Amino acid sequence: MQLLKALLFLLIPVTLALPVDVAAPVDNVLETRQSGPVTCGSNTYTVAQVTGARNSGYNYVKQGGTAGGSTYPHVYNNYEGFSFPVAGPYYEFPLLKSGAYTGGSPGADRVIFNKSGQRAGEITHTGASGNNFVGCSRTS
């Protein structure tokens, strides 16, 4: 019993000294896990580009609007059955090489996020049949 007390006496200060970032939102953990470039067809996107598209799309969702005269962002039903690391419902928003989507042609690539703004993954029409999607390099 004395040994147990001594061990606890030594471990408690060490445990209390460990850094804890209680302010870090959950999706920072997901962003870290999903970090690194993403390739959709022949396009490669940086984490900053994907995060920027996700943030832009999520801002439209929060405000109840869409980009330009488009329908984006809109609900993504996941008919293809992707295994996303966050729960839905999901939204899709165009993923572009230069800047945030503001209307017009959306291109083939999309970032997917949920109603809380958490990044779910990236998908593309490139290589898919019809109007379906396939996963980009980090989406299965």
Short mmCIF file of C-alpha atoms in Angstrom, two decimals:
data_model
loop_
_atom_site.label_atom_id
_atom_site.label_comp_id
_atom_site.label_asym_id
_atom_site.label_seq_id
_atom_site.Cartn_x
_atom_site.Cartn_y
_atom_site.Cartn_z
CA MET A 1 0.00 0.00 0.00
CA GLN A 2 2.87 2.34 0.84
CA LEU A 3 4.39 1.70 -2.58
CA LEU A 4 1.11 2.58 -4.29
CA LYS A 5 0.83 5.84 -2.35
CA ALA A 6 4.42 6.72 -3.22
CA LEU A 7 3.83 5.98 -6.90
CA LEU A 8 0.67 8.12 -6.97
CA PHE A 9 2.52 10.88 -5.15
CA LEU A 10 5.12 10.88 -7.93
CA LEU A 11 2.71 10.59 -10.89
CA ILE A 12 0.11 13.22 -9.98
CA PRO A 13 2.44 16.23 -10.47
CA VAL A 14 3.64 14.80 -13.79
CA THR A 15 0.07 14.26 -14.98
CA LEU A 16 -0.99 17.76 -13.97
CA ALA A 17 1.99 19.25 -15.80
CA LEU A 18 1.08 17.69 -19.16
CA PRO A 19 -0.11 20.31 -21.69
CA VAL A 20 -3.79 20.16 -22.49
CA ASP A 21 -5.31 22.32 -25.19
CA VAL A 22 -8.95 22.44 -24.10
CA ALA A 23 -9.67 25.22 -26.55
CA ALA A 24 -8.75 23.14 -29.61
CA PRO A 25 -11.93 22.34 -31.55
CA VAL A 26 -12.61 18.77 -32.57
CA ASP A 27 -12.13 19.47 -36.26
CA ASN A 28 -8.54 20.62 -35.63
CA VAL A 29 -7.88 17.02 -34.67
CA LEU A 30 -9.59 15.88 -37.87
CA GLU A 31 -7.68 18.44 -39.95
CA THR A 32 -4.43 17.13 -38.51
CA ARG A 33 -5.41 13.55 -39.27
CA GLN A 34 -6.38 14.55 -42.80
CA SER A 35 -3.36 16.80 -43.32
CA GLY A 36 -1.15 16.71 -46.34
CA PRO A 37 -1.92 17.34 -49.98
CA VAL A 38 -5.08 15.88 -51.51
CA THR A 39 -5.15 14.67 -55.11
CA CYS A 40 -8.40 14.65 -57.07
CA GLY A 41 -7.82 13.36 -60.59
CA SER A 42 -4.87 15.41 -61.85
CA ASN A 43 -5.40 18.26 -59.35
CA THR A 44 -3.44 18.41 -56.12
CA TYR A 45 -4.67 20.69 -53.32
CA THR A 46 -2.83 21.93 -50.25
CA VAL A 47 -4.35 21.70 -46.79
CA ALA A 48 -4.84 25.49 -46.94
CA GLN A 49 -6.81 25.24 -50.20
CA VAL A 50 -9.05 22.47 -48.87
CA THR A 51 -9.56 24.24 -45.54
CA GLY A 52 -10.33 27.51 -47.35
CA ALA A 53 -12.99 25.83 -49.50
CA ARG A 54 -14.48 24.10 -46.47
CA ASN A 55 -14.56 27.37 -44.50
CA SER A 56 -16.15 29.25 -47.39
CA GLY A 57 -18.83 26.58 -47.89
CA TYR A 58 -19.54 26.33 -44.18
CA ASN A 59 -19.96 30.12 -43.92
CA TYR A 60 -22.66 29.95 -46.60
CA VAL A 61 -24.39 27.14 -44.68
CA LYS A 62 -24.34 29.17 -41.44
CA GLN A 63 -25.75 32.22 -43.25
CA GLY A 64 -28.33 30.19 -45.18
CA GLY A 65 -27.05 31.35 -48.57
CA THR A 66 -25.29 30.11 -51.67
CA ALA A 67 -22.28 31.21 -53.70
CA GLY A 68 -23.24 33.56 -56.51
CA GLY A 69 -26.24 32.28 -58.45
CA SER A 70 -25.29 28.66 -57.80
CA THR A 71 -26.80 25.96 -55.61
CA TYR A 72 -23.55 25.48 -53.65
CA PRO A 73 -23.19 24.53 -50.94
CA HIS A 74 -25.91 21.94 -50.97
CA VAL A 75 -26.68 18.71 -49.18
CA TYR A 76 -24.55 15.77 -50.25
CA ASN A 77 -26.44 12.49 -49.87
CA ASN A 78 -23.41 10.17 -50.12
CA TYR A 79 -25.09 7.78 -52.56
CA GLU A 80 -21.63 6.36 -53.28
CA GLY A 81 -21.26 5.21 -49.65
CA PHE A 82 -18.01 6.90 -48.67
CA SER A 83 -16.72 6.22 -45.16
CA PHE A 84 -16.29 9.71 -43.74
CA PRO A 85 -14.65 10.25 -40.31
CA VAL A 86 -17.43 12.59 -39.15
CA ALA A 87 -21.20 12.16 -38.94
CA GLY A 88 -23.58 13.80 -41.43
CA PRO A 89 -25.66 15.37 -42.72
CA TYR A 90 -23.08 16.40 -45.30
CA TYR A 91 -22.67 19.36 -47.63
CA GLU A 92 -20.61 19.62 -50.80
CA PHE A 93 -18.78 22.69 -51.99
CA PRO A 94 -16.54 23.16 -55.05
CA LEU A 95 -12.82 22.78 -54.50
CA LEU A 96 -10.79 25.05 -56.77
CA LYS A 97 -7.06 25.50 -57.37
CA SER A 98 -7.28 29.30 -57.11
CA GLY A 99 -9.43 30.98 -54.48
CA ALA A 100 -12.85 30.17 -53.13
CA TYR A 101 -15.78 29.29 -55.35
CA THR A 102 -18.10 32.28 -55.88
CA GLY A 103 -20.40 30.96 -58.60
CA GLY A 104 -20.20 29.75 -62.18
CA SER A 105 -18.72 26.42 -63.25
CA PRO A 106 -17.90 24.38 -60.15
CA GLY A 107 -15.36 22.08 -61.80
CA ALA A 108 -15.11 18.40 -60.89
CA ASP A 109 -13.75 18.47 -57.34
CA ARG A 110 -15.61 18.94 -54.04
CA VAL A 111 -14.86 19.26 -50.35
CA ILE A 112 -17.38 17.55 -48.09
CA PHE A 113 -18.17 18.81 -44.59
CA ASN A 114 -20.92 18.28 -42.05
CA LYS A 115 -23.46 20.65 -40.51
CA SER A 116 -20.93 21.50 -37.78
CA GLY A 117 -18.35 22.50 -40.37
CA GLN A 118 -16.14 19.47 -39.77
CA ARG A 119 -14.24 18.34 -42.82
CA ALA A 120 -15.41 14.91 -43.99
CA GLY A 121 -13.31 14.39 -47.14
CA GLU A 122 -12.84 15.27 -50.77
CA ILE A 123 -14.49 13.76 -53.84
CA THR A 124 -14.34 14.25 -57.59
CA HIS A 125 -16.33 13.54 -60.74
CA THR A 126 -13.02 12.81 -62.51
CA GLY A 127 -12.87 9.08 -63.22
CA ALA A 128 -16.47 8.46 -62.13
CA SER A 129 -19.29 7.38 -64.41
CA GLY A 130 -22.17 9.74 -65.10
CA ASN A 131 -22.80 12.25 -62.34
CA ASN A 132 -21.27 10.02 -59.66
CA PHE A 133 -18.20 10.74 -57.54
CA VAL A 134 -15.06 8.86 -56.61
CA GLY A 135 -12.92 9.60 -53.60
CA CYS A 136 -9.86 11.77 -53.84
CA SER A 137 -6.58 10.49 -52.42
CA ARG A 138 -7.59 10.72 -48.74
CA THR A 139 -11.25 9.64 -49.07
CA SER A 140 -12.43 6.05 -49.21
#
